[in-house]
Amino acid sequence: MKSVAILASGLALFLGLALTSARGNSSTFDECAHLPAAYSHLVLRDFRLTPDHPPLAKLVAAVPLAFSDVRMRPDDEAWRLRRQWEFGKRFLYRWNDADGLFFRSRAAVALLACALAASVFFWTRRHWGLSAASLALLLCVLSPDVLAHGTIVSTDLGAALFIFLSVIAFERATERATWGRVLAAGAAFGAALATKYSALVLVPVLGALAAGTVLWREPMGIALLGARAVAPAREDRRRRVLDVLLVLAIMVAVAWLVIWAAYLFQPSFSADPEVNASFEWDRVRPDNPFFAEPVLLARRLSLLPDPYLFGFFRFVKHSEARPSFLMGERSEVGHWYYFPATFALKTPLGLVVLLALALATWRRHAVSARVACFLWLPVAVYLALTLTRGLNIGHRHLLPIYPFLFVAAGRCATLVRGWRPLSVAVVAAAAWYAVSVARVHPHYLAYFNEAAGGPAHGYRLLADSNLDWGQDLKRLPEWLRAHGIDRAKLSYFGTADPEYYHVPADLLPGYMLPRPRQEIRSVVPGDIVAVSATNLAAIYVEPDVRPLMALLRAREPIGQVGYSILVYRADFTWP
């Protein structure tokens, strides 16, 4: 009962913080495409929109909408022509109440975050007891990354959940292989693959852990083809290899079924042949035959749904280098140290201290080599693969490693009853962590730690989904009214609709999808200029707009709206 009470309290804390934050946020950039697509997947069984992302997490977000009064127009031209941004704007801001749809869908995503927190709690308790599990739970439910992405209709939180579940379920299945455990591991593996293509990292992770299972000394029970105990690996390695291969084969078969189920067993994008014919496979086909040929073979044999295979092609193409911004420097090809830098800037320092204590006191925890590998190998492999990608657009891509870090840091709670200086350090670090995160409420997406100067200075260091995903447009009218400003000029990065939120502003060039019909291209002294941090960094704006952004960067803002929109009073003329 004590465990239940602790878990329930932690989840209640998370939901209270996350949902109050979600209610105040306007659409983040991708939500305008993801949510309408999710509804069309679930209700129309049509996958023409956003095929570059698998659908499982989106389907979860769409479930509340299936029980709501939602207006959908399949005769709309944007739907017919697959113009996802234009269709998303009409679906959300013209035909329906966008805020109402977002809140219900974000609440469904928050339940996935609760499942992640519960998984962290139970796996930690199993290996290190209730005190360690309680600390790991606290770290998870107060994580700025979990709080931010646990209320966004996207794939990041779902990927973190199912990757973590795949690893811990595989640990159980290779300890004693029963049908229930193996099927659960396969379902988690399939759910990860049906949520985000980056979950393919599980292939080398599970492969390496399977090899370790063959080599480790611990016995492995097997109850698939008749219950029996398997001797330690050194005594019967050949039999151990066959058992592990059987477990993996069953998991792959279950994962294959889960992927098909996520596409509602629909082999094509749509029931409309014209829509299916409109997808240009050659345009997104990777140049590397290592990626291209297996996918084309799978398509010819109808092994997986066409949207899944097409999306994988898009994923490989999308992983190529893109413009990015890091610590004041814009790059056309990204930075090799981008993710180590985002980790250093956006990870709460209390967690860093706890991880350092956990590593320094490793021997005190009596951790077996097997458990240590299940804890740290996924982190190492994921980081190694992430560092090789040129896609430097967000710290959120590191989210899958954090559940493992929460578990590792949670083990420090076992030190509290030991040496007094260590006890004080653990309690102080946990308190620091909680206070640091609480101070940024409700702006979790914009969290930066104290070493980075906090969120108020974040726009000088990072942009895009690290800080500014368009989420603060809803707060801009209130800020302008509070400061007695009747009208402003706005350069917005995002997909939310300024008209829907009654923003009293004329639109300057920025990066909005769909593109606004009217923009102004002039700034004179005395103008109030509001600019999204991502546009300020000049990542995606047109070259002729970059001089305006340079003029603004050279000045101090007179205010900030939720840390992602900077407000200036112009003392210059542009152009």
Coordinates of C-alpha atoms in Angstrom, one line a residue:
M1 CA 0.0 0.0 0.0
K2 CA 2.9 2.4 0.7
S3 CA 4.2 1.9 -2.9
V4 CA 0.7 2.6 -4.3
A5 CA 0.4 5.8 -2.3
I6 CA 3.8 7.0 -3.4
L7 CA 3.1 6.2 -7.0
A8 CA -0.3 7.8 -6.9
S9 CA 1.1 11.0 -5.3
G10 CA 3.8 11.2 -7.9
L11 CA 1.4 10.8 -10.8
A12 CA -1.1 13.3 -9.3
L13 CA 1.8 15.8 -9.0
F14 CA 2.7 15.3 -12.6
L15 CA -0.8 15.6 -14.0
G16 CA -1.4 18.8 -12.0
L17 CA 1.7 20.5 -13.3
A18 CA 1.5 19.1 -16.9
L19 CA -2.1 19.8 -17.6
T20 CA -2.0 23.4 -16.2
S21 CA 1.0 24.0 -18.5
A22 CA -0.8 22.4 -21.5
R23 CA -3.8 24.6 -21.1
G24 CA -1.8 27.7 -21.4
N25 CA 0.2 26.7 -24.5
S26 CA -0.9 27.3 -28.1
S27 CA -0.1 24.7 -30.8
T28 CA 3.5 23.6 -31.0
F29 CA 4.8 23.5 -34.5
D30 CA 4.2 19.8 -35.4
E31 CA 0.9 19.5 -33.5
C32 CA -1.0 21.4 -36.3
A33 CA -0.1 18.5 -38.6
H34 CA -0.1 15.6 -36.1
L35 CA -3.5 16.1 -34.5
P36 CA -5.6 16.4 -37.7
A37 CA -3.7 13.5 -39.1
A38 CA -4.3 11.4 -36.0
Y39 CA -8.0 12.0 -36.2
S40 CA -8.1 11.0 -39.9
H41 CA -6.1 7.8 -39.1
L42 CA -8.4 6.7 -36.3
V43 CA -11.8 7.8 -37.7
L44 CA -11.3 7.5 -41.5
R45 CA -8.6 4.8 -41.5
D46 CA -6.6 7.0 -43.8
F47 CA -2.9 7.6 -43.6
R48 CA -2.2 10.2 -46.3
L49 CA -1.2 12.9 -43.8
T50 CA 2.2 12.9 -41.9
P51 CA 3.4 9.6 -43.3
D52 CA 7.0 10.6 -42.1
H53 CA 6.0 9.5 -38.6
P54 CA 4.5 6.1 -37.5
P55 CA 1.0 6.5 -36.1
L56 CA 0.8 4.8 -32.7
A57 CA 1.4 7.8 -30.4
K58 CA -0.8 9.9 -32.6
L59 CA -3.6 7.4 -32.4
V60 CA -3.5 7.5 -28.6
A61 CA -3.8 11.3 -28.8
A62 CA -6.8 11.0 -31.1
V63 CA -8.8 8.7 -28.9
P64 CA -10.6 11.5 -27.0
L65 CA -11.6 13.1 -30.2
A66 CA -13.4 10.0 -31.4
F67 CA -15.8 10.6 -28.6
S68 CA -16.1 14.4 -29.2
D69 CA -18.2 16.4 -31.7
V70 CA -15.5 17.0 -34.3
R71 CA -16.1 18.5 -37.7
M72 CA -14.2 17.0 -40.6
R73 CA -14.6 17.8 -44.3
P74 CA -13.3 15.0 -46.6
D75 CA -14.3 17.1 -49.6
D76 CA -11.9 19.9 -48.7
E77 CA -9.2 20.5 -51.4
A78 CA -6.4 20.6 -48.9
W79 CA -7.4 17.1 -47.7
R80 CA -7.6 15.8 -51.3
L81 CA -4.2 17.2 -52.3
R82 CA -2.5 16.2 -49.0
R83 CA -1.6 19.8 -48.0
Q84 CA -1.2 18.8 -44.3
W85 CA -0.4 22.3 -42.9
E86 CA -3.3 24.0 -44.7
F87 CA -5.7 21.2 -43.8
G88 CA -4.5 21.3 -40.2
K89 CA -5.2 25.0 -39.9
R90 CA -8.7 24.6 -41.3
F91 CA -9.4 21.5 -39.2
L92 CA -8.3 23.1 -36.0
Y93 CA -9.0 26.9 -36.3
R94 CA -11.8 27.1 -38.8
W95 CA -14.0 24.1 -38.3
N96 CA -13.4 23.3 -34.6
D97 CA -12.3 24.7 -31.3
A98 CA -8.6 24.3 -31.4
D99 CA -7.9 24.8 -27.7
G100 CA -10.6 22.2 -26.8
L101 CA -9.2 19.6 -29.2
F102 CA -5.6 20.2 -28.0
F103 CA -6.4 19.9 -24.3
R104 CA -8.2 16.6 -24.7
S105 CA -5.5 15.1 -26.9
R106 CA -2.7 16.4 -24.7
A107 CA -4.4 14.8 -21.7
A108 CA -4.2 11.5 -23.5
V109 CA -0.5 12.0 -24.1
A110 CA -0.1 12.8 -20.4
L111 CA -1.3 9.3 -19.6
L112 CA 1.6 7.9 -21.7
A113 CA 3.9 10.0 -19.5
C114 CA 2.2 8.5 -16.4
A115 CA 2.9 5.1 -17.8
L116 CA 6.6 6.1 -18.2
A117 CA 6.8 7.3 -14.7
A118 CA 5.2 4.1 -13.4
S119 CA 7.6 2.0 -15.4
V120 CA 10.6 3.9 -14.0
F121 CA 9.2 3.4 -10.5
F122 CA 8.5 -0.3 -10.7
W123 CA 11.8 -1.2 -12.4
T124 CA 13.8 0.8 -9.9
R125 CA 11.9 -0.8 -7.0
R126 CA 12.5 -4.3 -8.3
H127 CA 16.3 -3.8 -8.3
W128 CA 17.0 -1.3 -5.5
G129 CA 13.9 -1.0 -3.3
L130 CA 11.3 1.6 -2.5
S131 CA 13.4 4.5 -1.5
A132 CA 15.4 4.4 -4.8
A133 CA 12.1 4.0 -6.7
S134 CA 10.6 7.0 -4.9
L135 CA 13.6 9.2 -5.9
A136 CA 13.5 7.9 -9.5
L137 CA 9.8 8.7 -9.6
L138 CA 10.4 12.2 -8.4
L139 CA 13.0 12.8 -11.0
C140 CA 10.7 11.5 -13.7
V141 CA 7.5 13.4 -12.8
L142 CA 9.5 16.7 -12.3
S143 CA 11.6 16.3 -15.4
P144 CA 11.2 19.4 -17.5
D145 CA 11.5 17.2 -20.6
V146 CA 8.8 14.8 -19.5
L147 CA 6.6 17.7 -18.4
A148 CA 7.1 19.5 -21.7
H149 CA 6.7 16.6 -24.1
G150 CA 4.3 14.7 -22.0
T151 CA 1.6 17.2 -23.1
I152 CA 2.5 17.6 -26.8
V153 CA 0.8 15.6 -29.6
S154 CA 4.0 14.3 -31.0
T155 CA 6.1 11.1 -31.0
D156 CA 8.9 12.0 -28.6
L157 CA 7.3 10.9 -25.3
G158 CA 5.8 7.8 -26.8
A159 CA 9.2 6.8 -28.2
A160 CA 10.9 7.3 -24.8
L161 CA 8.1 5.2 -23.1
F162 CA 8.2 2.2 -25.5
I163 CA 12.0 2.1 -25.8
F164 CA 12.3 2.0 -22.1
L165 CA 9.6 -0.7 -21.8
S166 CA 11.3 -2.8 -24.5
V167 CA 14.5 -2.9 -22.6
I168 CA 13.0 -3.7 -19.2
A169 CA 10.6 -6.2 -20.6
F170 CA 13.5 -7.9 -22.5
E171 CA 15.4 -8.0 -19.2
R172 CA 12.5 -10.0 -17.6
A173 CA 12.1 -12.2 -20.6
T174 CA 15.8 -13.2 -20.7
E175 CA 15.8 -13.9 -16.9
R176 CA 12.9 -16.4 -17.2
A177 CA 11.3 -16.7 -20.6
T178 CA 7.6 -17.3 -20.1
W179 CA 5.0 -16.6 -22.8
G180 CA 3.6 -13.6 -20.9
R181 CA 7.0 -12.0 -20.6
V182 CA 8.1 -12.7 -24.2
L183 CA 4.9 -11.5 -25.6
A184 CA 5.1 -8.3 -23.5
A185 CA 8.6 -7.7 -24.7
G186 CA 7.5 -8.1 -28.3
A187 CA 4.5 -5.8 -27.9
A188 CA 6.8 -3.1 -26.4
F189 CA 9.3 -3.5 -29.2
G190 CA 6.5 -3.3 -31.8
A191 CA 5.0 -0.3 -30.1
A192 CA 8.3 1.5 -30.1
L193 CA 8.8 0.8 -33.9
A194 CA 5.2 1.9 -34.5
T195 CA 5.8 5.2 -32.7
K196 CA 9.1 6.6 -34.0
Y197 CA 11.7 5.4 -36.5
S198 CA 14.5 6.3 -34.2
A199 CA 13.3 3.3 -32.1
L200 CA 15.3 1.2 -34.6
V201 CA 18.1 1.9 -32.1
L202 CA 16.6 -1.1 -30.3
V203 CA 17.9 -3.5 -32.9
P204 CA 21.6 -3.1 -31.9
V205 CA 20.6 -2.6 -28.2
L206 CA 18.6 -5.8 -28.0
G207 CA 21.1 -7.6 -30.1
A208 CA 23.9 -6.7 -27.8
L209 CA 21.9 -7.5 -24.7
A210 CA 20.9 -10.9 -26.3
A211 CA 24.6 -11.6 -26.8
G212 CA 25.3 -10.7 -23.2
T213 CA 22.5 -13.1 -22.1
V214 CA 24.4 -15.9 -23.8
L215 CA 27.6 -15.0 -22.1
W216 CA 26.5 -14.1 -18.6
R217 CA 26.9 -16.6 -15.8
E218 CA 23.4 -16.2 -14.4
P219 CA 21.0 -19.1 -15.2
M220 CA 18.1 -18.4 -17.6
G221 CA 14.8 -20.0 -17.1
I222 CA 12.7 -21.1 -20.1
A223 CA 9.0 -22.0 -20.1
L224 CA 8.0 -21.7 -23.7
L225 CA 8.3 -25.3 -25.0
G226 CA 8.0 -26.9 -21.6
A227 CA 9.3 -25.5 -18.3
R228 CA 12.9 -26.1 -17.5
A229 CA 15.9 -24.4 -15.9
V230 CA 18.9 -23.7 -18.1
A231 CA 22.3 -24.0 -16.6
P232 CA 24.7 -21.1 -16.5
A233 CA 25.9 -20.1 -20.0
R234 CA 29.4 -21.5 -19.7
E235 CA 28.0 -25.0 -19.2
D236 CA 25.5 -25.1 -22.0
R237 CA 26.1 -22.2 -24.3
R238 CA 24.7 -23.8 -27.5
R239 CA 21.4 -24.4 -25.7
R240 CA 21.4 -20.8 -24.4
V241 CA 21.9 -19.4 -27.9
L242 CA 18.9 -21.4 -29.3
D243 CA 16.7 -20.2 -26.4
V244 CA 17.7 -16.5 -26.9
L245 CA 17.1 -16.8 -30.6
L246 CA 13.7 -18.3 -30.0
V247 CA 12.8 -15.4 -27.6
L248 CA 14.0 -12.9 -30.3
A249 CA 12.0 -14.6 -33.0
I250 CA 8.8 -14.5 -31.1
M251 CA 9.4 -10.8 -30.2
V252 CA 10.0 -9.9 -33.9
A253 CA 6.8 -11.7 -34.9
V254 CA 4.7 -9.9 -32.2
A255 CA 6.3 -6.6 -33.2
W256 CA 5.4 -7.1 -36.8
L257 CA 1.8 -7.6 -35.8
V258 CA 1.8 -4.5 -33.6
I259 CA 3.1 -2.4 -36.5
W260 CA 0.2 -3.7 -38.7
A261 CA -2.2 -3.1 -35.9
A262 CA -1.0 0.5 -35.6
Y263 CA -1.9 1.0 -39.2
L264 CA -5.3 -0.6 -38.5
F265 CA -4.2 -3.4 -40.9
Q266 CA -4.5 -1.0 -43.9
P267 CA -1.8 -1.9 -46.5
S268 CA -1.9 1.5 -48.4
F269 CA -2.2 5.1 -47.6
S270 CA -5.8 5.5 -48.5
A271 CA -8.8 3.8 -50.1
D272 CA -8.5 6.4 -52.9
P273 CA -6.2 5.1 -55.7
E274 CA -5.3 8.6 -56.8
V275 CA -4.0 9.4 -53.3
N276 CA -1.8 6.3 -53.3
A277 CA -0.5 7.1 -56.7
S278 CA 0.5 10.7 -55.7
F279 CA 3.2 9.5 -53.3
E280 CA 6.6 10.0 -55.1
W281 CA 8.7 7.1 -53.8
D282 CA 11.7 7.9 -56.1
R283 CA 11.9 11.4 -54.6
V284 CA 12.4 10.2 -51.1
R285 CA 14.4 7.1 -51.8
P286 CA 17.7 7.1 -50.0
D287 CA 20.9 7.1 -52.1
N288 CA 22.4 4.4 -49.9
P289 CA 21.2 0.9 -51.2
F290 CA 21.8 -0.4 -47.7
F291 CA 18.6 1.4 -46.7
A292 CA 16.8 1.4 -50.0
E293 CA 16.9 -2.1 -51.2
P294 CA 15.5 -3.9 -48.1
V295 CA 12.6 -1.5 -48.0
L296 CA 11.8 -1.9 -51.7
L297 CA 11.9 -5.7 -51.2
A298 CA 9.5 -5.4 -48.2
R299 CA 7.2 -3.3 -50.3
R300 CA 7.2 -5.8 -53.2
L301 CA 6.3 -8.6 -50.8
S302 CA 3.8 -6.5 -48.9
L303 CA 5.5 -7.3 -45.6
L304 CA 4.7 -4.0 -44.0
P305 CA 2.2 -1.2 -44.8
D306 CA 3.2 1.2 -47.5
P307 CA 2.9 4.3 -45.2
Y308 CA 5.4 2.7 -42.8
L309 CA 7.9 2.0 -45.5
F310 CA 7.5 5.4 -47.2
G311 CA 7.9 7.1 -43.8
F312 CA 11.2 5.2 -43.3
F313 CA 12.5 6.6 -46.6
R314 CA 11.5 10.1 -45.4
F315 CA 13.1 9.5 -42.0
V316 CA 16.5 8.6 -43.7
K317 CA 16.3 11.7 -45.9
H318 CA 15.2 13.9 -43.0
S319 CA 18.2 12.8 -41.0
E320 CA 20.5 14.6 -43.3
A321 CA 22.2 17.8 -42.1
R322 CA 20.0 20.9 -41.7
P323 CA 20.5 24.4 -40.5
S324 CA 20.9 24.7 -36.7
F325 CA 21.7 27.2 -34.0
L326 CA 23.9 26.7 -31.0
M327 CA 25.3 29.2 -28.5
G328 CA 24.9 32.1 -30.9
E329 CA 26.3 30.4 -34.0
R330 CA 24.1 29.4 -37.0
S331 CA 25.4 26.5 -39.0
E332 CA 24.1 25.1 -42.3
V333 CA 25.3 21.6 -41.5
G334 CA 24.9 21.3 -37.7
H335 CA 27.4 20.8 -35.0
W336 CA 29.0 17.5 -34.0
Y337 CA 28.8 18.5 -30.3
Y338 CA 25.2 19.7 -30.5
F339 CA 23.6 17.1 -28.3
P340 CA 26.4 17.1 -25.6
A341 CA 25.8 20.9 -25.5
T342 CA 22.0 20.6 -25.1
F343 CA 22.5 18.0 -22.4
A344 CA 24.8 20.4 -20.5
L345 CA 22.5 23.3 -20.9
K346 CA 19.1 21.8 -20.4
T347 CA 19.6 19.0 -17.9
P348 CA 18.8 20.0 -14.3
L349 CA 22.1 20.3 -12.3
G350 CA 20.5 18.4 -9.4
L351 CA 20.2 15.3 -11.7
V352 CA 23.8 15.7 -12.8
V353 CA 24.9 15.7 -9.2
L354 CA 22.9 12.6 -8.4
L355 CA 24.3 10.8 -11.5
A356 CA 27.8 11.7 -10.4
L357 CA 27.1 10.4 -6.9
A358 CA 25.6 7.2 -8.4
L359 CA 28.7 6.6 -10.5
A360 CA 31.1 7.4 -7.7
T361 CA 29.4 5.0 -5.3
W362 CA 28.7 2.3 -7.8
R363 CA 30.2 -0.5 -5.7
R364 CA 28.0 0.3 -2.8
H365 CA 24.9 -0.7 -4.8
A366 CA 26.0 -4.3 -5.5
V367 CA 24.8 -4.1 -9.1
S368 CA 25.4 -7.2 -11.2
A369 CA 27.0 -6.8 -14.6
R370 CA 23.8 -8.0 -16.2
V371 CA 21.6 -5.3 -14.6
A372 CA 24.3 -2.7 -15.3
C373 CA 24.3 -3.5 -19.0
F374 CA 20.5 -3.2 -19.2
L375 CA 20.8 0.1 -17.5
W376 CA 23.7 1.7 -19.3
L377 CA 24.0 0.0 -22.7
P378 CA 20.9 1.6 -24.2
V379 CA 22.1 5.0 -23.1
A380 CA 25.6 4.4 -24.7
V381 CA 24.2 3.1 -28.0
Y382 CA 21.6 5.7 -28.3
L383 CA 24.1 8.5 -27.7
A384 CA 26.6 7.0 -30.1
L385 CA 24.0 6.9 -32.9
T386 CA 22.6 10.4 -32.1
L387 CA 26.0 12.0 -32.3
T388 CA 26.4 10.7 -35.9
R389 CA 23.2 12.4 -37.1
G390 CA 23.2 15.9 -38.7
L391 CA 19.7 16.6 -37.5
N392 CA 20.3 19.2 -34.8
I393 CA 16.9 20.6 -34.2
G394 CA 16.1 19.7 -30.6
H395 CA 17.2 18.3 -27.2
R396 CA 14.0 16.3 -27.3
H397 CA 15.8 13.7 -29.4
L398 CA 17.7 12.7 -26.2
L399 CA 14.5 12.1 -24.3
P400 CA 14.7 8.3 -24.6
I401 CA 17.9 8.2 -22.5
Y402 CA 16.4 10.0 -19.5
P403 CA 14.3 7.2 -18.0
F404 CA 17.5 5.2 -17.7
L405 CA 19.2 8.2 -16.1
F406 CA 16.3 8.6 -13.6
V407 CA 16.8 5.0 -12.5
A408 CA 20.5 5.3 -12.2
A409 CA 20.2 8.5 -10.2
G410 CA 17.4 7.1 -8.1
R411 CA 19.8 4.5 -6.7
C412 CA 21.4 7.3 -4.7
A413 CA 18.4 7.1 -2.3
T414 CA 20.0 4.0 -0.8
L415 CA 22.9 6.2 0.4
V416 CA 20.7 8.3 2.6
R417 CA 20.8 5.8 5.5
G418 CA 24.6 5.6 5.2
W419 CA 27.5 8.0 5.5
R420 CA 26.1 11.4 6.6
P421 CA 27.8 13.7 4.1
L422 CA 26.4 11.5 1.3
S423 CA 23.0 11.7 2.8
V424 CA 23.1 15.5 2.9
A425 CA 24.4 15.6 -0.7
V426 CA 21.6 13.4 -2.0
V427 CA 18.8 15.3 -0.2
A428 CA 20.3 18.6 -1.3
A429 CA 20.6 17.5 -5.0
A430 CA 17.0 16.3 -5.0
A431 CA 15.7 19.5 -3.5
W432 CA 17.8 21.6 -5.9
Y433 CA 16.3 19.6 -8.8
A434 CA 12.7 20.1 -7.6
V435 CA 13.2 23.9 -7.0
S436 CA 15.0 24.4 -10.3
V437 CA 12.1 22.8 -12.3
A438 CA 9.3 24.4 -10.2
R439 CA 10.7 27.9 -10.9
V440 CA 10.1 27.6 -14.6
H441 CA 6.4 26.4 -14.4
P442 CA 4.5 26.4 -16.7
H443 CA 7.2 27.0 -19.4
Y444 CA 8.9 23.6 -19.3
L445 CA 9.8 23.5 -22.9
A446 CA 12.0 26.6 -22.3
Y447 CA 13.8 25.1 -19.3
F448 CA 17.6 25.9 -19.1
N449 CA 19.6 25.1 -16.0
E450 CA 21.4 27.6 -13.8
A451 CA 24.8 27.1 -15.6
A452 CA 23.1 28.2 -18.8
G453 CA 21.7 31.3 -17.1
G454 CA 18.1 30.0 -16.8
P455 CA 15.3 30.3 -19.4
A456 CA 15.6 34.0 -19.7
H457 CA 18.9 33.7 -21.5
G458 CA 18.0 30.5 -23.5
Y459 CA 17.3 32.4 -26.7
R460 CA 21.0 33.3 -26.9
L461 CA 22.0 29.6 -26.7
L462 CA 19.5 27.5 -28.5
A463 CA 16.3 27.7 -30.6
D464 CA 13.7 25.6 -32.3
S465 CA 12.1 22.9 -30.1
N466 CA 14.7 23.5 -27.4
L467 CA 13.0 26.7 -26.5
D468 CA 10.6 28.0 -29.1
W469 CA 8.1 25.7 -30.9
G470 CA 5.5 28.3 -31.3
Q471 CA 3.8 27.6 -27.9
D472 CA 3.6 31.1 -26.6
L473 CA 1.5 32.8 -29.2
K474 CA -1.6 32.4 -27.0
R475 CA 0.1 34.5 -24.3
L476 CA 1.1 37.4 -26.5
P477 CA -2.2 39.3 -26.5
E478 CA -2.3 39.2 -22.7
W479 CA 1.3 40.5 -22.5
L480 CA 0.5 43.4 -24.9
R481 CA -2.6 44.4 -23.0
A482 CA -0.7 44.3 -19.7
H483 CA 1.9 46.7 -21.1
G484 CA -0.6 49.0 -22.7
I485 CA 0.4 48.2 -26.3
D486 CA -2.4 48.4 -28.8
R487 CA -0.6 46.9 -31.8
A488 CA 2.7 45.3 -32.7
K489 CA 4.6 43.7 -35.5
L490 CA 5.1 40.0 -35.2
S491 CA 7.6 37.6 -36.8
Y492 CA 6.2 34.3 -35.7
F493 CA 7.7 30.8 -35.8
G494 CA 4.9 28.2 -35.6
T495 CA 1.6 26.9 -36.9
A496 CA -0.8 28.4 -34.4
D497 CA -3.2 31.0 -35.9
P498 CA -2.8 34.6 -34.7
E499 CA -6.3 35.4 -35.9
Y500 CA -7.8 32.6 -33.7
Y501 CA -6.1 34.1 -30.6
H502 CA -7.0 37.7 -31.6
V503 CA -3.3 38.8 -31.7
P504 CA -3.2 42.5 -32.4
A505 CA -0.3 42.4 -34.7
D506 CA 0.7 42.8 -38.4
L507 CA 2.8 39.9 -39.6
L508 CA 6.4 40.4 -40.5
P509 CA 8.3 37.7 -42.5
G510 CA 9.0 34.7 -40.3
Y511 CA 8.5 30.9 -40.6
M512 CA 4.8 30.0 -40.5
L513 CA 3.1 27.0 -42.0
P514 CA 0.9 27.5 -44.0
R515 CA 2.4 30.7 -45.2
P516 CA 0.3 33.7 -44.3
R517 CA -1.5 35.5 -47.2
Q518 CA -0.3 38.9 -46.1
E519 CA 3.0 40.1 -44.7
I520 CA 4.4 43.6 -44.1
R521 CA 8.1 44.3 -44.8
S522 CA 8.8 47.5 -42.9
V523 CA 9.9 48.5 -39.4
V524 CA 10.3 52.2 -38.4
P525 CA 11.5 53.7 -35.1
G526 CA 9.0 53.4 -32.3
D527 CA 7.5 50.1 -33.6
I528 CA 6.9 47.3 -31.1
V529 CA 8.4 44.2 -32.7
A530 CA 7.6 40.7 -31.3
V531 CA 9.8 38.0 -32.7
S532 CA 10.0 34.3 -32.0
A533 CA 13.4 33.1 -30.8
T534 CA 13.8 30.7 -33.7
N535 CA 13.3 33.5 -36.2
L536 CA 15.6 35.7 -34.1
A537 CA 18.3 33.1 -34.6
A538 CA 17.7 33.3 -38.4
I539 CA 17.6 29.6 -38.8
Y540 CA 14.8 29.3 -41.3
V541 CA 14.0 32.9 -42.4
E542 CA 14.7 34.0 -45.9
P543 CA 18.2 35.6 -46.5
D544 CA 16.7 39.0 -47.1
V545 CA 15.1 39.0 -43.6
R546 CA 18.3 38.0 -41.8
P547 CA 19.5 41.7 -41.6
L548 CA 16.4 42.5 -39.6
M549 CA 17.1 39.7 -37.2
A550 CA 20.7 40.9 -36.8
L551 CA 19.5 44.4 -35.9
L552 CA 17.2 42.9 -33.2
R553 CA 19.9 40.6 -31.8
A554 CA 22.1 43.6 -31.3
R555 CA 19.6 45.1 -29.0
E556 CA 18.2 44.1 -25.6
P557 CA 14.5 43.1 -25.6
I558 CA 12.1 45.1 -23.5
G559 CA 10.2 42.0 -22.6
Q560 CA 9.7 38.2 -23.1
V561 CA 6.5 36.3 -23.6
G562 CA 6.9 32.8 -22.0
Y563 CA 10.7 33.0 -22.9
S564 CA 10.1 32.1 -26.6
I565 CA 8.8 35.4 -27.9
L566 CA 11.1 38.5 -27.5
V567 CA 9.7 42.0 -27.6
Y568 CA 11.7 45.0 -28.9
R569 CA 11.0 48.7 -29.4
A570 CA 12.6 49.6 -32.7
D571 CA 15.1 52.5 -32.9
F572 CA 16.0 51.7 -36.6
T573 CA 14.4 51.6 -40.0
W574 CA 14.2 48.3 -42.0
P575 CA 14.8 47.7 -44.8

